[in-house]
Short mmCIF file of C-alpha atoms in Angstrom, two decimals:
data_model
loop_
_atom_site.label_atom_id
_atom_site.label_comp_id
_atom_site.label_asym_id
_atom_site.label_seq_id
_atom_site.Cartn_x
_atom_site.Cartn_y
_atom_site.Cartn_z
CA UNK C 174 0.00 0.00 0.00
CA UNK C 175 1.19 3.67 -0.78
CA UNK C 176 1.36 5.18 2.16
CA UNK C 177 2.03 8.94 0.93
CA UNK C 178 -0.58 8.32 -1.79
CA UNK C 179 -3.35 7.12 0.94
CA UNK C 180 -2.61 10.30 3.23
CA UNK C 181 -3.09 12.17 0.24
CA UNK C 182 -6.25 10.76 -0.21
CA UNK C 183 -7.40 11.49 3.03
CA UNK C 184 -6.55 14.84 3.67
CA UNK C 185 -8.90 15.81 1.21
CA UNK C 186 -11.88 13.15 3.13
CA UNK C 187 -14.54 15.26 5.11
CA UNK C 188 -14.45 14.85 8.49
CA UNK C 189 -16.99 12.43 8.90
CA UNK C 190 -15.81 9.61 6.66
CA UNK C 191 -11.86 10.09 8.73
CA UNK C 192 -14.27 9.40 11.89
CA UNK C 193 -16.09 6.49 10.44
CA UNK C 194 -12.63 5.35 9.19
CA UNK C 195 -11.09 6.05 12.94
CA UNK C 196 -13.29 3.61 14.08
CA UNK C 197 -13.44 0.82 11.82
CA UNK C 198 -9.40 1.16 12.34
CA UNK C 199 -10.06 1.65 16.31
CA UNK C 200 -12.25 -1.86 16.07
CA UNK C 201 -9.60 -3.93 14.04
CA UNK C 202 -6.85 -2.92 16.54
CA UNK C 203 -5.54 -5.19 18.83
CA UNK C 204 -5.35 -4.04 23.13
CA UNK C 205 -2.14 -3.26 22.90
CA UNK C 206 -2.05 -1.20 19.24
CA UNK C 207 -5.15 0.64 20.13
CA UNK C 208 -3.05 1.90 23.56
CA UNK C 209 -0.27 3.14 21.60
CA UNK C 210 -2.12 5.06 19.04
CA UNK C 211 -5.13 6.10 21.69
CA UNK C 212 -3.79 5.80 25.06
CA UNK C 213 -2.34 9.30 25.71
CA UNK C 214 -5.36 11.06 24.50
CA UNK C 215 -7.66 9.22 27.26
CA UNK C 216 -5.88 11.29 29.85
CA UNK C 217 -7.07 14.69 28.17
CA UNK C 218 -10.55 13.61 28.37
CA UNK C 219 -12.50 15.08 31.76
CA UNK C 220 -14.43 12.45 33.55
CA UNK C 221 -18.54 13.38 33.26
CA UNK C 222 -21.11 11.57 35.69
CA UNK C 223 -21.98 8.23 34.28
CA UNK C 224 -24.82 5.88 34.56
CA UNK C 225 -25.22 3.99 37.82
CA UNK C 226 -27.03 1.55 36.45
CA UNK C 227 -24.82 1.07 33.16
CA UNK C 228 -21.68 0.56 34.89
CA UNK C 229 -23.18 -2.35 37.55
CA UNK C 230 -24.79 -3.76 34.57
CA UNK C 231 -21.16 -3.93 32.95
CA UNK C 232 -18.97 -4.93 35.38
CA UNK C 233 -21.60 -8.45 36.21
CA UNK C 234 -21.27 -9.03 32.68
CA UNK C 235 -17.59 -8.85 32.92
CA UNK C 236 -17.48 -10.70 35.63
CA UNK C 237 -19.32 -13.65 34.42
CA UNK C 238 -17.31 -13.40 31.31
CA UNK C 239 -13.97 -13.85 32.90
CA UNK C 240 -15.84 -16.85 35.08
CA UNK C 241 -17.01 -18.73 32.05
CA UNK C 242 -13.50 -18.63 30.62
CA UNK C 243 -14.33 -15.76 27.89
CA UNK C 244 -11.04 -14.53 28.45
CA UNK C 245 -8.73 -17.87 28.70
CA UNK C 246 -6.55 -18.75 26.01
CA UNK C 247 -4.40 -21.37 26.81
CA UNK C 248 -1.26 -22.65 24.68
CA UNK C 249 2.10 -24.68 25.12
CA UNK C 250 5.20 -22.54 26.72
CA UNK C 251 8.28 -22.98 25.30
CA UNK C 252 11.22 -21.31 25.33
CA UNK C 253 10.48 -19.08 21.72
CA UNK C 254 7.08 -18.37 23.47
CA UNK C 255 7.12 -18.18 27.05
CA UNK C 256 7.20 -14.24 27.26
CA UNK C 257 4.09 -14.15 24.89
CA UNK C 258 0.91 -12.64 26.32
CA UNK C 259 -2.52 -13.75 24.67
CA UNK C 260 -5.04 -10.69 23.37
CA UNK C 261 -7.73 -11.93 25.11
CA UNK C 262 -5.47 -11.10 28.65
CA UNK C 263 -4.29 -8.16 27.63
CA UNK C 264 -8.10 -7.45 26.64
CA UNK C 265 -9.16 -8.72 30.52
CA UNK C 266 -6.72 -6.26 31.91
CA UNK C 267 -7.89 -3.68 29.80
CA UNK C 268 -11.34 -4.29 30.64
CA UNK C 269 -10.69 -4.61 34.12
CA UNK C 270 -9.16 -1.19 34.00
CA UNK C 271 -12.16 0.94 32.23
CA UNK C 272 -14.29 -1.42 34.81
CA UNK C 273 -12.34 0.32 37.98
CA UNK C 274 -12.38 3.80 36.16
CA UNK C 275 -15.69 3.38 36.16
CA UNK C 276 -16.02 2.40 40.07
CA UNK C 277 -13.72 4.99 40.54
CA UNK C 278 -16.25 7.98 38.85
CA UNK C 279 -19.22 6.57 40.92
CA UNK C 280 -17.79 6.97 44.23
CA UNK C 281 -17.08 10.35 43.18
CA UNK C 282 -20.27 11.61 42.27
CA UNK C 283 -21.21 9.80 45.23
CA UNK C 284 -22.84 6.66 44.21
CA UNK C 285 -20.94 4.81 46.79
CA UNK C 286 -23.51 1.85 47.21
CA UNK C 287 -23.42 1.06 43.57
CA UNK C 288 -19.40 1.86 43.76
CA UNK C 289 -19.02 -0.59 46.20
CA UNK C 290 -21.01 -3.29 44.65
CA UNK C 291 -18.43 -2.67 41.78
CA UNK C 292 -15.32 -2.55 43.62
CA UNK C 293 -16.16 -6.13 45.66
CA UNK C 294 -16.79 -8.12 42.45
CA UNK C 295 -13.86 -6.28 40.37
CA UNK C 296 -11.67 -7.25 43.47
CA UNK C 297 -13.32 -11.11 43.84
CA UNK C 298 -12.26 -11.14 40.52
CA UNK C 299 -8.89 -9.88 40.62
CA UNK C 300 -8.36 -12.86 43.39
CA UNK C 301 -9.69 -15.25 41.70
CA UNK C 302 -7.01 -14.15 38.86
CA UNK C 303 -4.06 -14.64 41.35
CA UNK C 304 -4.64 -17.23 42.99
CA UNK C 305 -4.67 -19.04 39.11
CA UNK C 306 -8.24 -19.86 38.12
CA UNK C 307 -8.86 -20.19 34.68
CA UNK C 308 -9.83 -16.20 34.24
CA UNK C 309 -6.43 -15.21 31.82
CA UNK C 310 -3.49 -16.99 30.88
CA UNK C 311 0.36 -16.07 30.83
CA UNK C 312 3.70 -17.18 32.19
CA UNK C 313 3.24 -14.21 34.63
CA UNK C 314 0.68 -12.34 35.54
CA UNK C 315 -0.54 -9.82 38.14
CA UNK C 316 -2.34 -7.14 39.34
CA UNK C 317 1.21 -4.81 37.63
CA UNK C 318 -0.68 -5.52 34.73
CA UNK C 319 -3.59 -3.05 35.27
CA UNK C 320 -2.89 0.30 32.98
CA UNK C 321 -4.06 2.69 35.52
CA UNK C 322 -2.81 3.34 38.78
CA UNK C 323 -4.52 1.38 41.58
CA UNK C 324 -3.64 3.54 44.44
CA UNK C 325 -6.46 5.68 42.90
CA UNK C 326 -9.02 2.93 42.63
CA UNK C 327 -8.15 1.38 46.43
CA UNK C 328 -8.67 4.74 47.93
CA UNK C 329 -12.20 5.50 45.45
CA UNK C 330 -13.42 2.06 46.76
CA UNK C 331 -12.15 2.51 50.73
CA UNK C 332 -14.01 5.94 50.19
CA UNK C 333 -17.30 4.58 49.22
CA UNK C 334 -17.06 1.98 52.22
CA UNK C 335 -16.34 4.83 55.06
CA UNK C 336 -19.28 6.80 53.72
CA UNK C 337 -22.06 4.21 54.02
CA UNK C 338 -20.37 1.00 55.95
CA UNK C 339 -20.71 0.48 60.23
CA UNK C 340 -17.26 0.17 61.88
CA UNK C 341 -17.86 -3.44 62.07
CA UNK C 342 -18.49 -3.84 57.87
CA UNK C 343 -15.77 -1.69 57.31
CA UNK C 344 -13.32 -3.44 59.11
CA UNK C 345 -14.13 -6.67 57.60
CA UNK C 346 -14.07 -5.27 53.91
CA UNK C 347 -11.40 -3.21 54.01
CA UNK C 348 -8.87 -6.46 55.98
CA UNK C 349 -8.32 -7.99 52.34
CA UNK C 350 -6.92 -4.52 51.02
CA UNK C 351 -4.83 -4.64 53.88
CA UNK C 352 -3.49 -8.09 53.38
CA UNK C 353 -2.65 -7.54 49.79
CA UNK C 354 -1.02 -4.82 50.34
CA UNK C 355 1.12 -6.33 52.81
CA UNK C 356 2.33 -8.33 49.98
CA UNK C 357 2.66 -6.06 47.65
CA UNK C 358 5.48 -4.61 49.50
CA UNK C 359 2.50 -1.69 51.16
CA UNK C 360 3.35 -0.28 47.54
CA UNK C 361 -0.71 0.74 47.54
CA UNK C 362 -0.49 2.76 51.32
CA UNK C 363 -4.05 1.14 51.80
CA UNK C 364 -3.55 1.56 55.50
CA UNK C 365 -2.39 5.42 55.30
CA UNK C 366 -5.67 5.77 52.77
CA UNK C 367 -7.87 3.35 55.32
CA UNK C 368 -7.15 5.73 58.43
CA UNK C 369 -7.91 9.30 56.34
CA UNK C 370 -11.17 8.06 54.99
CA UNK C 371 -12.30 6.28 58.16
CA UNK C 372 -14.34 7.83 61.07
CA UNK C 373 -12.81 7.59 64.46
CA UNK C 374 -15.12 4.56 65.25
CA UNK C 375 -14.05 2.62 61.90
CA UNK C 376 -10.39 3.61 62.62
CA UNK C 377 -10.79 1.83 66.04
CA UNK C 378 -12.52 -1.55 64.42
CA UNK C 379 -10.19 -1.76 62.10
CA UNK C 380 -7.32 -1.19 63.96
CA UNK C 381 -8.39 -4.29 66.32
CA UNK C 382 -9.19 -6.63 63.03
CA UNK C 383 -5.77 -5.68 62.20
CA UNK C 384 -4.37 -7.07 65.71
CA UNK C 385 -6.66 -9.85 65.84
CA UNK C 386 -6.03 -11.43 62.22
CA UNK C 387 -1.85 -10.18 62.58
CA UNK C 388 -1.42 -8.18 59.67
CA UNK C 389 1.30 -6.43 59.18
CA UNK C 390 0.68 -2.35 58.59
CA UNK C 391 2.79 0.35 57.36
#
């Protein structure tokens, strides 16, 4: 194909048919070619409130997808191969990602019930995914794999539970942040995040969960 002859071409297209032609090109992409060409722009777009129901409705869809094994793909390793992630995990983790955006926007505009509803599956899912169920498939895999930054996400979802959880709820749901977070090195600062959002009642719960179940804080 003539590349200078195409651009040609298309420089004299109205904009309309370079849109339609955006997309079709946008739809044939694969995860990781549509992030190169697209990615920077989606962090010059302003989040707007979103549909509570929409985004529930989405993320139990997604989450019976990745259940039923829409997303495994399965194949021999060997040492030509081994390093090679499948499209339908980068896909997952991509998903995953607009999912917790998503999550993340309804806690702001204060949909925290709905919010939290999201977060808890998203995060059932996520371990399920580590602890190796058939969800995705690679050599390795983890949550490093999620394009957006999940400090943001954590502290959206811990958010949503001090603004509508008892002390008592709160400590219990916000323990497996905790944990993971232990081993991930406390790279997330889910306790730091915990003890800002928290009431002083909540702080005190979950300050004796954390002595009673022995997990380690920073």
């Amino acid at each position: 194909m003539d590349e200078n002859l195409l651009f040609k071409f298309l420089k004299k297209q109205p904009k309309i048919v370079l849109l339609d032609l955006l997309e079709s090109a946008f739809h044939e992409m694969k995860t990781t070619q549509k992030n190169n060409v697209f990615g920077h722009m989606m962090d010059q777009i302003a989040p707007s409130r979103i549909d509570r129901k929409q985004v529930i409705n989405d993320v139990k869809k997604f989450y019976k997808d990745s259940l039923a094994g829409v997303y495994y793909a399965p194949f021999d390793f060997n040492s030509k191969n081994f390093s090679h992630i499948p499209e339908e995990t980068e896909e997952w983790f991509e998903k995953l990602n607009d999912n917790l955006i998503s999550s993340t926007q309804l806690s702001k505009q204060k949909d925290h019930l709905y919010a939290i509803d999201c977060f808890s599956l998203l995060y059932d899912l996520i371990k399920k995914m580590e602890a190796g169920d058939k969800i995705i498939f690679a050599h390795e895999y983890g949550t490093w794999m999620i394009p957006g930054d999940e400090k943001i996400y954590i502290k959206a979802y811990i958010t949503s539970l001090a603004a509508t959880k008892q002390p008592d709820d709160f400590a219990m749901m916000t323990i497996p942040l905790l944990r993971n977070d232990s081993y991930e090195s406390f790279s997330n600062k889910v306790y730091s995040i915990a003890m800002k959002a928290a009431n002083k009642e909540q702080q005190r719960h979950l300050r004796a969960e954390i002595k009673k179940q022995n997990i380690r804080i920073k």
